CSV table of C-alpha atoms in Angstrom, one decimal:
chain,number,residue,atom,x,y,z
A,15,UNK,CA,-5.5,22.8,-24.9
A,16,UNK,CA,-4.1,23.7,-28.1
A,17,UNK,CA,-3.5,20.0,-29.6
A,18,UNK,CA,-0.2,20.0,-29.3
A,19,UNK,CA,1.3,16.5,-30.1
A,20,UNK,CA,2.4,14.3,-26.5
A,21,UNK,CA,5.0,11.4,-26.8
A,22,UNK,CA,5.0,8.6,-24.9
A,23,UNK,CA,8.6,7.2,-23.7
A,24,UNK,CA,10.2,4.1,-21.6
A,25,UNK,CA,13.3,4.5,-19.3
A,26,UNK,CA,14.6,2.0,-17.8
A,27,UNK,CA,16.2,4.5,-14.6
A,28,UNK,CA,14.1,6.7,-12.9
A,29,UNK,CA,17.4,9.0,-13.1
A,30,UNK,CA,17.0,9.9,-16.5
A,31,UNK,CA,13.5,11.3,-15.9
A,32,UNK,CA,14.9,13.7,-12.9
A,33,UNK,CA,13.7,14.2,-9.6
A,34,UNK,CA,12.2,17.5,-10.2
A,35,UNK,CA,10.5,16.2,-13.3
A,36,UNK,CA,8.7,12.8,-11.8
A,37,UNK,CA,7.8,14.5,-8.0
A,38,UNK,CA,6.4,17.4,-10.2
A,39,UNK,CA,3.7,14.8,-11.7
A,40,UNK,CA,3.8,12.5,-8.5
A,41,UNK,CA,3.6,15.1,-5.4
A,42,UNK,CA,2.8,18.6,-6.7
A,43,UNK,CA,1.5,19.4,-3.3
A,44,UNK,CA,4.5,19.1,-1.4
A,45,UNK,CA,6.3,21.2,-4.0
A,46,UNK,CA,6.7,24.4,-0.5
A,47,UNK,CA,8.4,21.9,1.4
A,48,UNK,CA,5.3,20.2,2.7
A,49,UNK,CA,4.6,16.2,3.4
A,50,UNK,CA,3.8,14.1,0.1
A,51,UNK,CA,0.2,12.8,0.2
A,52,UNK,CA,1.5,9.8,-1.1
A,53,UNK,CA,5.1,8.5,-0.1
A,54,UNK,CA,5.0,5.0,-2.1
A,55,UNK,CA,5.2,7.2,-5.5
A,56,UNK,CA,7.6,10.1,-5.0
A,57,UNK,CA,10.7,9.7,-6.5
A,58,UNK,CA,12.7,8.9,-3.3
A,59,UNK,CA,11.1,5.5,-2.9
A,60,UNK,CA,10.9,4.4,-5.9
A,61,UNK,CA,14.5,5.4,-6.7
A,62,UNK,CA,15.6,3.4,-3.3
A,63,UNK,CA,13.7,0.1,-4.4
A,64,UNK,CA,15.7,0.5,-8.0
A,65,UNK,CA,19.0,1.1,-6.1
A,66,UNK,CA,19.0,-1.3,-4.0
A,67,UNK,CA,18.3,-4.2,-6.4
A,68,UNK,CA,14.7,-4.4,-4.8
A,69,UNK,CA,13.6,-4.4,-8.4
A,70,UNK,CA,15.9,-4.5,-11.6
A,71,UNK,CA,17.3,-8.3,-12.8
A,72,UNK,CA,16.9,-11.4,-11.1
A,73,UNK,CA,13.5,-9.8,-9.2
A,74,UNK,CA,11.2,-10.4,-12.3
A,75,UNK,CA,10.3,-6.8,-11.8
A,76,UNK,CA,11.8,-5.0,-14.6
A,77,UNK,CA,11.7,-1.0,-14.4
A,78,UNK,CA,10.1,0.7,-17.9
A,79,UNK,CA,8.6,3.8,-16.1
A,80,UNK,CA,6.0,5.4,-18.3
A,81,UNK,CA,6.3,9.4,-19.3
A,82,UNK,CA,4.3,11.3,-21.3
A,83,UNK,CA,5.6,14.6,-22.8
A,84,UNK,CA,4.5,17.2,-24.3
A,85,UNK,CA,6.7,20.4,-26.3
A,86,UNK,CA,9.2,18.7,-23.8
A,87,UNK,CA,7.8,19.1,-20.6
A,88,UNK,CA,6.6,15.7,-18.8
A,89,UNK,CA,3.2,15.9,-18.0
A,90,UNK,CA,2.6,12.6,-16.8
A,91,UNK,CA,4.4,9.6,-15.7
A,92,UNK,CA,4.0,6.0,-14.3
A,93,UNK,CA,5.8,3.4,-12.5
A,94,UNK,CA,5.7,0.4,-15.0
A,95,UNK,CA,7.3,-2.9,-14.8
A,96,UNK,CA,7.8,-5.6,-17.0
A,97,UNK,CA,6.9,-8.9,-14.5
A,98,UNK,CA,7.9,-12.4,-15.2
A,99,UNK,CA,5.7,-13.6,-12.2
A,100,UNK,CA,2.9,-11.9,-10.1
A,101,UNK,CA,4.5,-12.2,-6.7
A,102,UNK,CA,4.7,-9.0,-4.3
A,103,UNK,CA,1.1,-7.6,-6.4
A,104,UNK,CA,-1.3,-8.2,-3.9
A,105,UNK,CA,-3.9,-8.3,-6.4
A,106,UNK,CA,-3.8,-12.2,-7.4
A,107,UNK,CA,-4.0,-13.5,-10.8
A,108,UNK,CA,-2.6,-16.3,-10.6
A,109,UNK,CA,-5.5,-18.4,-11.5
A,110,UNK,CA,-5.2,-16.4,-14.6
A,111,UNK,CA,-1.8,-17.5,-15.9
A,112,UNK,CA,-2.7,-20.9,-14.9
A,113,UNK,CA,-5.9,-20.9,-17.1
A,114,UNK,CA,-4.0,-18.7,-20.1
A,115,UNK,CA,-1.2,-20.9,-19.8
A,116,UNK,CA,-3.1,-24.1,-19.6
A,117,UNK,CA,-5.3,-23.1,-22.9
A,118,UNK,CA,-1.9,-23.1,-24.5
A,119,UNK,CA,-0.6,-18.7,-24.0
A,120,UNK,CA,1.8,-17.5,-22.2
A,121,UNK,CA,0.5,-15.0,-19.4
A,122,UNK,CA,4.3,-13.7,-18.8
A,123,UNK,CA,6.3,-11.4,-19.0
A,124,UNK,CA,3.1,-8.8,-18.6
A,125,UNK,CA,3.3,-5.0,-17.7
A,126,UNK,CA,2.1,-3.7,-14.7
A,127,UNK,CA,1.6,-0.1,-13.3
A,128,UNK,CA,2.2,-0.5,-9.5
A,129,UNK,CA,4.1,0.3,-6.9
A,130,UNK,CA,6.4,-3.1,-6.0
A,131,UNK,CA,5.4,-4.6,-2.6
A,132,UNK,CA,3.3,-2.1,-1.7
A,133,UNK,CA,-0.6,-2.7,-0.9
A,134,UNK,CA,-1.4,0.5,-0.8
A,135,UNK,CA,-4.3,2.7,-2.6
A,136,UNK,CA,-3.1,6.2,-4.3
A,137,UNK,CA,-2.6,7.5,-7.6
A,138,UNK,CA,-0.7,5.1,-10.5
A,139,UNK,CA,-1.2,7.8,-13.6
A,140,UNK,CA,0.7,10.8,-12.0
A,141,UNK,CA,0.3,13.9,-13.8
A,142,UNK,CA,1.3,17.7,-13.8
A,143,UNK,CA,-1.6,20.1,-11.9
A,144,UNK,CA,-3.5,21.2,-15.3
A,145,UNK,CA,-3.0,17.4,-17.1
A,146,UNK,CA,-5.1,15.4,-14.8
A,147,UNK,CA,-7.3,14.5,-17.6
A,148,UNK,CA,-4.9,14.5,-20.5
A,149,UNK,CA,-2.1,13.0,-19.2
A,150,UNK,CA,-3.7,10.4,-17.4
A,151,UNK,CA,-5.4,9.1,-20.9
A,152,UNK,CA,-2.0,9.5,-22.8
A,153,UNK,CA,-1.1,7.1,-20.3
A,154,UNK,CA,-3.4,4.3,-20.4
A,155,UNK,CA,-3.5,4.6,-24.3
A,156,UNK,CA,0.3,4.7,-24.7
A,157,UNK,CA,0.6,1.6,-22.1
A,158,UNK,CA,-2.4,-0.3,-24.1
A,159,UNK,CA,-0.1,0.5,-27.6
A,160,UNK,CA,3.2,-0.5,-25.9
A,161,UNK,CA,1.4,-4.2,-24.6
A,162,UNK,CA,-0.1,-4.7,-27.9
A,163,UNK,CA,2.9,-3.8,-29.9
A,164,UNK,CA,5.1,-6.2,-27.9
A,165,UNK,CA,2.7,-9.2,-28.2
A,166,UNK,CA,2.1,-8.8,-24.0
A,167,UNK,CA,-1.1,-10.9,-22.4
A,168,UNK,CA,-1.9,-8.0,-20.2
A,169,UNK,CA,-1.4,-5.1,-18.8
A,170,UNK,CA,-2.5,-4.4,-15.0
A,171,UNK,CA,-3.2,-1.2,-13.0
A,172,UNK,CA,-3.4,-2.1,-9.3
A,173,UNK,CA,-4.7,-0.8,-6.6
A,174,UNK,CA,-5.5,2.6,-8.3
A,175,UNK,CA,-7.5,4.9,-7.3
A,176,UNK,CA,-11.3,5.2,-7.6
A,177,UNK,CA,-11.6,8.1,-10.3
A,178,UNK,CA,-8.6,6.7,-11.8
A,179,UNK,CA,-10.7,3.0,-12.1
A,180,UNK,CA,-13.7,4.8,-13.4
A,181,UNK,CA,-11.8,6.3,-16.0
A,182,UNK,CA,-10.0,3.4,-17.1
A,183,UNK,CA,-13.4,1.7,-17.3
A,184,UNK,CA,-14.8,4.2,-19.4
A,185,UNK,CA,-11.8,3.7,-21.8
A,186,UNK,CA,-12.4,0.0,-22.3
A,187,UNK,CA,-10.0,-1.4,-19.5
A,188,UNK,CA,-11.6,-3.9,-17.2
A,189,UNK,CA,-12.3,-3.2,-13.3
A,190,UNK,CA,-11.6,-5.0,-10.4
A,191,UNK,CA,-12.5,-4.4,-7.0
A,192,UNK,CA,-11.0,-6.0,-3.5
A,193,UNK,CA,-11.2,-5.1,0.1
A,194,UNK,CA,-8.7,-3.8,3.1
A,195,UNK,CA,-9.4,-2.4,6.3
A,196,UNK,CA,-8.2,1.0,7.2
A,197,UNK,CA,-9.0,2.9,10.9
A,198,UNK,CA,-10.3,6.2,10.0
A,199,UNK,CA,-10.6,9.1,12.7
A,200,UNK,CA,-14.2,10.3,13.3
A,201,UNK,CA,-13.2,13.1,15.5
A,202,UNK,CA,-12.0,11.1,18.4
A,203,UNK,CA,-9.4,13.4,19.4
A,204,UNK,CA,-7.5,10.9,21.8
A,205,UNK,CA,-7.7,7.1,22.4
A,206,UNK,CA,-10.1,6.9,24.7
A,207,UNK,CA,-12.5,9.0,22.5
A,208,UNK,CA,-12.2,6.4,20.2
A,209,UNK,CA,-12.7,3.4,23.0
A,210,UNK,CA,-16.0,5.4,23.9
A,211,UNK,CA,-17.7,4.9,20.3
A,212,UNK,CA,-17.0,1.1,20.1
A,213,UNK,CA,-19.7,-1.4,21.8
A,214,UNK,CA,-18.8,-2.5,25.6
A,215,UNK,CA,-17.6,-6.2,25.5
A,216,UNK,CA,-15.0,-4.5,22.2
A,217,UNK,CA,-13.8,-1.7,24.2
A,218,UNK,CA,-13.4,-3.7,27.2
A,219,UNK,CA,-11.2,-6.6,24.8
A,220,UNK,CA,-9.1,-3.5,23.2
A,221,UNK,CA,-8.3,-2.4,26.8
A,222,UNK,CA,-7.8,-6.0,28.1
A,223,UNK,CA,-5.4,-6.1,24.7
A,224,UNK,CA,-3.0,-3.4,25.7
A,225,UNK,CA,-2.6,-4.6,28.8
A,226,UNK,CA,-1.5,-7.9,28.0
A,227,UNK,CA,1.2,-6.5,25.2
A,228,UNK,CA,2.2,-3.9,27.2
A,229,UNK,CA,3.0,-6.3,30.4
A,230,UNK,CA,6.0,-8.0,27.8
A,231,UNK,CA,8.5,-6.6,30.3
A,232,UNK,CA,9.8,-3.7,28.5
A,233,UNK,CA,8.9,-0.4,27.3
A,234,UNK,CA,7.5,1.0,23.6
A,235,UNK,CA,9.0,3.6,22.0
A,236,UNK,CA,8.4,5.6,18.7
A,237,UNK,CA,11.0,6.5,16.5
A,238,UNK,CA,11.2,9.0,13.6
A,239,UNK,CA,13.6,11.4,11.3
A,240,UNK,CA,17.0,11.7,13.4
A,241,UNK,CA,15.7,10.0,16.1
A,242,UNK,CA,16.3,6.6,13.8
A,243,UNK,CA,19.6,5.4,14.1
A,244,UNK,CA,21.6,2.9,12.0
A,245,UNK,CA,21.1,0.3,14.7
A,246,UNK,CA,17.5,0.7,14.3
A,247,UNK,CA,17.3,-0.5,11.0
A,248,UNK,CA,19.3,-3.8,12.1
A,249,UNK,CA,16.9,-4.6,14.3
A,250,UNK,CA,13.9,-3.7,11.8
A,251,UNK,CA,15.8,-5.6,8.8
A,252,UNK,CA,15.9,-8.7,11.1
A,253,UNK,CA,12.5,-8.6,12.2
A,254,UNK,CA,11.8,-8.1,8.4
A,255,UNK,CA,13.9,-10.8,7.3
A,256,UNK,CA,11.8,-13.4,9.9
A,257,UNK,CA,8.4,-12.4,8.9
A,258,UNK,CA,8.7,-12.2,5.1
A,259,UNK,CA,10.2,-15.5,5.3
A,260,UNK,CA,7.4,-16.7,7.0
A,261,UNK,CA,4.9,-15.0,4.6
A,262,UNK,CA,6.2,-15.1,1.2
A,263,UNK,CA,9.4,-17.6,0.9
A,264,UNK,CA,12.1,-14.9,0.3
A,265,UNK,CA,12.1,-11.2,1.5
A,266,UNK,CA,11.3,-9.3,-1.2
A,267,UNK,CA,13.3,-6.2,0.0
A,268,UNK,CA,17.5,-6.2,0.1
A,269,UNK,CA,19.1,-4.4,3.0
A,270,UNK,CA,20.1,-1.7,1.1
A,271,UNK,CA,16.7,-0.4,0.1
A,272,UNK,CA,16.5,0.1,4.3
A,273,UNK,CA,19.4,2.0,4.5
A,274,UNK,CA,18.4,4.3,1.3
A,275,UNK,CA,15.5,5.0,3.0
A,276,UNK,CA,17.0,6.5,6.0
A,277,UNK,CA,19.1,8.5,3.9
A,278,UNK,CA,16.5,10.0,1.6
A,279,UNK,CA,13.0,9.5,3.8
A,280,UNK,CA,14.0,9.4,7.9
A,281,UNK,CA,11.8,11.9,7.9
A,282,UNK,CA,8.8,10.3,6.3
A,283,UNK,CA,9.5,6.9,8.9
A,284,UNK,CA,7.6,6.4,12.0
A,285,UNK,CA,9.3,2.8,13.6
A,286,UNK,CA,7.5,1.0,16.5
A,287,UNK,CA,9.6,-0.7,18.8
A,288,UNK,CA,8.8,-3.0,21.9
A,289,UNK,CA,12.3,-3.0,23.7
A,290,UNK,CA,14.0,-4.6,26.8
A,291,UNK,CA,17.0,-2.9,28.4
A,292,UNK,CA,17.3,-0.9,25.2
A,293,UNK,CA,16.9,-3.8,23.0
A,294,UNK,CA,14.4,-3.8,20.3
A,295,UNK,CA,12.0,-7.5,20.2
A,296,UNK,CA,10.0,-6.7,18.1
A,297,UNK,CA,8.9,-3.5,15.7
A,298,UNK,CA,6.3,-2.5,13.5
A,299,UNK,CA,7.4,0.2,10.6
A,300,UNK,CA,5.2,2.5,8.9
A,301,UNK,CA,5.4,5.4,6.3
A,302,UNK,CA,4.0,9.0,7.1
A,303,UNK,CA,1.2,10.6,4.8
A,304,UNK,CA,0.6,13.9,4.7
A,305,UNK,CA,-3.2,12.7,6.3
A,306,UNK,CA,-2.6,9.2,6.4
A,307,UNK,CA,-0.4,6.6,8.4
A,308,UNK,CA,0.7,3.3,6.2
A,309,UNK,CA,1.4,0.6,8.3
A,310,UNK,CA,3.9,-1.8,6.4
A,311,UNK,CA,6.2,-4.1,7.9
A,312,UNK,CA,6.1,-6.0,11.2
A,313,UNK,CA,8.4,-8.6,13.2
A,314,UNK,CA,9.3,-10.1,16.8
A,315,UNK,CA,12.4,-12.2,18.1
A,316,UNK,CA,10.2,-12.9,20.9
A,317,UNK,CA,6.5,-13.7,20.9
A,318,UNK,CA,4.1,-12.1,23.3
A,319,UNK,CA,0.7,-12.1,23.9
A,320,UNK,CA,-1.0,-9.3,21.4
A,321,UNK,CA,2.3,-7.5,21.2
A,322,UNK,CA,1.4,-7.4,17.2
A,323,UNK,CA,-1.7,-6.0,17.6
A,324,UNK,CA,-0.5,-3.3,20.0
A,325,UNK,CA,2.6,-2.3,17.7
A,326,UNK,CA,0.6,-2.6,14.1
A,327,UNK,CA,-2.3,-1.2,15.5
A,328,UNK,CA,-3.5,0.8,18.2
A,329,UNK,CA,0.2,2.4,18.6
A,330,UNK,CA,-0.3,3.6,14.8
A,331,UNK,CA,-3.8,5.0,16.1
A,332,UNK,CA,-2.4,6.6,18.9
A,333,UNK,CA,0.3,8.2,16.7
A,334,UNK,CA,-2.4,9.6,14.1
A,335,UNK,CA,-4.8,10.9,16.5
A,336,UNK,CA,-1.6,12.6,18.3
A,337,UNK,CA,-0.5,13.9,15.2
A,338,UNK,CA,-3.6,14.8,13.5
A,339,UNK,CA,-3.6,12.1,10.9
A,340,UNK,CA,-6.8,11.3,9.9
A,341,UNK,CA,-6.2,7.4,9.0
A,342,UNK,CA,-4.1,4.6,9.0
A,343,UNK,CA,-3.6,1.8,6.3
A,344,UNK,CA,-2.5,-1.4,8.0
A,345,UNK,CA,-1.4,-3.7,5.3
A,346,UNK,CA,-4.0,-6.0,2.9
A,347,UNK,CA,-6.4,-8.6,3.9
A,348,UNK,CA,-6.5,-9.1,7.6
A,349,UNK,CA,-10.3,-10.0,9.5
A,350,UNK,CA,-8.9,-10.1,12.7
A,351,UNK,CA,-8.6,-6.2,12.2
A,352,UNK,CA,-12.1,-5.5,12.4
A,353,UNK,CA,-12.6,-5.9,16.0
A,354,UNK,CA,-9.7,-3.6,16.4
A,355,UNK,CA,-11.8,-0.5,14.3
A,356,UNK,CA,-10.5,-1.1,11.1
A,357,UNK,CA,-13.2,-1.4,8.6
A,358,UNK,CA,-13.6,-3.0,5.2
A,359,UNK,CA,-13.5,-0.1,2.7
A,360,UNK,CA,-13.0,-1.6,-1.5
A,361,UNK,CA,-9.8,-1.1,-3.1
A,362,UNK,CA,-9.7,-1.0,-7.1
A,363,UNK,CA,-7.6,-2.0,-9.8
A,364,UNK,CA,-7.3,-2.0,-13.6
A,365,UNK,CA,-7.1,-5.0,-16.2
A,366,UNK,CA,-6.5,-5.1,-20.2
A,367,UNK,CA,-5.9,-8.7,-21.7
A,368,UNK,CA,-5.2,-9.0,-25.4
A,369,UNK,CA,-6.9,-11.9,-26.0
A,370,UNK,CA,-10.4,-11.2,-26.6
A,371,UNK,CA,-11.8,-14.8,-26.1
A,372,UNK,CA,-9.1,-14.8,-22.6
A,373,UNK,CA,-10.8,-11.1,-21.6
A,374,UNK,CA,-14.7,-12.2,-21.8
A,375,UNK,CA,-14.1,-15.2,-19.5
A,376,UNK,CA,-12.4,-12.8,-17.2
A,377,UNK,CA,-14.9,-10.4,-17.0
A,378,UNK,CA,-17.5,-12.7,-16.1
A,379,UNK,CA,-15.4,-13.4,-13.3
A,380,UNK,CA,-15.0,-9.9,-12.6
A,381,UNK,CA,-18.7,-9.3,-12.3
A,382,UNK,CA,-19.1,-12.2,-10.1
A,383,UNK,CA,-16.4,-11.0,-8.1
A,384,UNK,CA,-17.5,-7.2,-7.5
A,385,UNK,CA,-20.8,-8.4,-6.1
A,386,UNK,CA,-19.4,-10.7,-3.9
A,387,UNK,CA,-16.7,-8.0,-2.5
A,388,UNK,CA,-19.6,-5.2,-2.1
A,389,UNK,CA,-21.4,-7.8,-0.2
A,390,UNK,CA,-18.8,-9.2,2.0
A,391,UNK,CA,-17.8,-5.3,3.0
A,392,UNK,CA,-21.7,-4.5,3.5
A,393,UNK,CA,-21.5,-7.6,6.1
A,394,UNK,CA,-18.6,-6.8,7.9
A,395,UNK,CA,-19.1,-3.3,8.1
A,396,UNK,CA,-22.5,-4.0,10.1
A,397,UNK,CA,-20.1,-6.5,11.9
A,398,UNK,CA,-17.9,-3.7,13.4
A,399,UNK,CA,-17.0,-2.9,16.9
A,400,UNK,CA,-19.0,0.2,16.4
A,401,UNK,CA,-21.9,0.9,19.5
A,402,UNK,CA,-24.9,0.7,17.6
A,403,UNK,CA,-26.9,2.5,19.9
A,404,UNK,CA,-25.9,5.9,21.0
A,405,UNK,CA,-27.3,5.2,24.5
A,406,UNK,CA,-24.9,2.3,25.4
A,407,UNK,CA,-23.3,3.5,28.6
A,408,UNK,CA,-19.7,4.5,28.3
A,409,UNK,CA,-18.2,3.1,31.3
């Protein structure tokens, strides 16, 4: 490096940063052609959730994506948004604002580097192949200045990556640490080489399982790229619509984000569908990694007897193992996963509160709350479906 000066810049579009520019930072690997890694960052879906009014006004997340540059050429960059609430973070802190707020502060608006909606574990400081290090700092450093300079509470990194948490830590932000459950192939090669490494009474419930859901009185199918038509997305808006009412109050998504996406990322789609005489019930959608399947949104007209577990998750391990995808992501929190194969595995994130008196009182927290999340994944890891001993008969 020859010490050449990098600027740090807000846009409010991801349009005026450029395609090539952002997916040059956020998916150099798929640069021949290839799969992205990581779908959540390329410039596709975030430039469908802006689009569509997923985020912008009236969402409380406001777009301020984060570039670095340097003789010109963006090296790094980073979704930001200014939030006026912390729904649709999955990474709670609300008893924060309520404490900061009660003490007499005001917690919002704050900046957070995230992907909207999205509980999902990759890379939030995107940078060029050769700026890993460089850019990512410029990043942090110029996100810190940008907070400070506005009189912000906080700035938040979630669900980062592990480097990327360790090297925000070593930079003075604080670190925070949560838990998910993700399936991950151990060289099962079909199904039923998975079934053959759980315990007896968990492979026989997982078998018991699919027969139930699969007795609904229809047929499953698996849609993806041209396969998914129009219609499809109908059927998966209203089963979307029904859950995320449900869950969170108001759908976070519009119905135009759904129809971006099979314009731009059809072929990045996998969509799970339990149909009678050619009429979806009920669906599970998920987004295709270059080695990992991300489960993400799930919903029924009709309820059936473990239906949702069949669609959300053995169907999605199924389609990996055919496919040779070596994991799939089903969505945060979730117990009732773990007797499915889906173990607990720690998720990270990153923290810096301007308020130095606020900040210590959250760190002890913090520390407190690591421990307990390394403890409660040692626990329910030895609580998995797993045979324990290798001389369990197979059946």
């Amino acid at each position: 490096m020859d010490g050449a000066q990098i600027e740090i810049s807000l846009s409010e579009t991801i349009s005026s940063i450029g395609q090539a520019d952002w997916d040059a930072c956020a998916c150099p690997e798929a640069a021949d052609g290839t799969r992205p890694a990581d779908p959540f960052t390329t410039y596709r879906f975030l430039s469908a959730l802006e689009q569509s009014g997923s985020v912008g006004p009236g969402t409380g997340w406001g777009p301020r994506y984060l570039t670095a540059r340097r003789d010109g050429e963006v090296i790094a960059c980073a979704p930001l948004y200014v939030k006026s609430h912390s729904q649709g973070e999955y990474v709670f802190d609300h008893s924060w604002a309520h404490a900061y707020e009660g003490a007499g502060g005001r917690y919002y608006p704050k900046l957070q580097i995230a992907v909207p909606f999205t509980p999902v574990t990759g890379r939030r400081l995107l940078t060029r192949p050769g700026f890993e290090t460089t850019g990512a700092s410029a990043l942090i450093q110029g996100a810190v200045q940008i907070s400070a300079d506005n009189g912000l509470s906080s700035l938040h990194l979630t669900f980062c990556t592990e480097a990327e948490a360790e090297a925000g830590r070593q930079m003075g932000l604080q670190h925070r640490t949560g838990q998910q459950f993700h399936w991950i192939d151990q060289g099962y090669e079909t199904f039923d080489g998975f079934l053959a490494s759980l315990s007896s009474r968990k492979r026989k419930n997982i078998r018991k399982e699919r027969a139930r859901a699969q007795g609904f009185g229809g047929e499953i199918v698996t849609l993806t790229g041209d396969q998914i038509r129009p219609e499809h997305w109908d059927a998966m808006w209203m089963f979307y619509q029904d859950t995320g009412a449900r869950k969170w109050g108001t759908p976070y998504l519009t119905r135009a984000f759904f129809d971006l996406l099979h314009e731009t990322m059809r072929d990045d789609i996998l969509l799970i569908f339990a149909e009678r005489d050619g009429q979806p019930i009920a669906g599970a959608m998920n987004l295709i990694g270059r080695d990992t399947l991300f489960g993400r949104y799930w919903g029924c007209i009709e309820d059936h007897a473990c239906l949702h577990f069949e669609l959300c998750y053995y169907q999605a391990m199924d389609w990996a193992l055919t496919h040779g995808l070596s994991r799939v992501e089903a969505g945060a929190q979730g117990e009732h996963k773990l007797a499915r194969g889906y173990l607990p595995v720690e998720t990270h994130s990153l923290h810096w509160i301007a308020d130095q008196g606020f900040a210590r009182a959250v760190e002890e927290y913090l520390e407190a709350e690591r421990r307990a999340v390394s403890e409660e994944i040692e626990v329910l890891t030895s609580w998995g479906p797993f045979r324990q001993d290798t001389r369990e008969d197979h059946e």
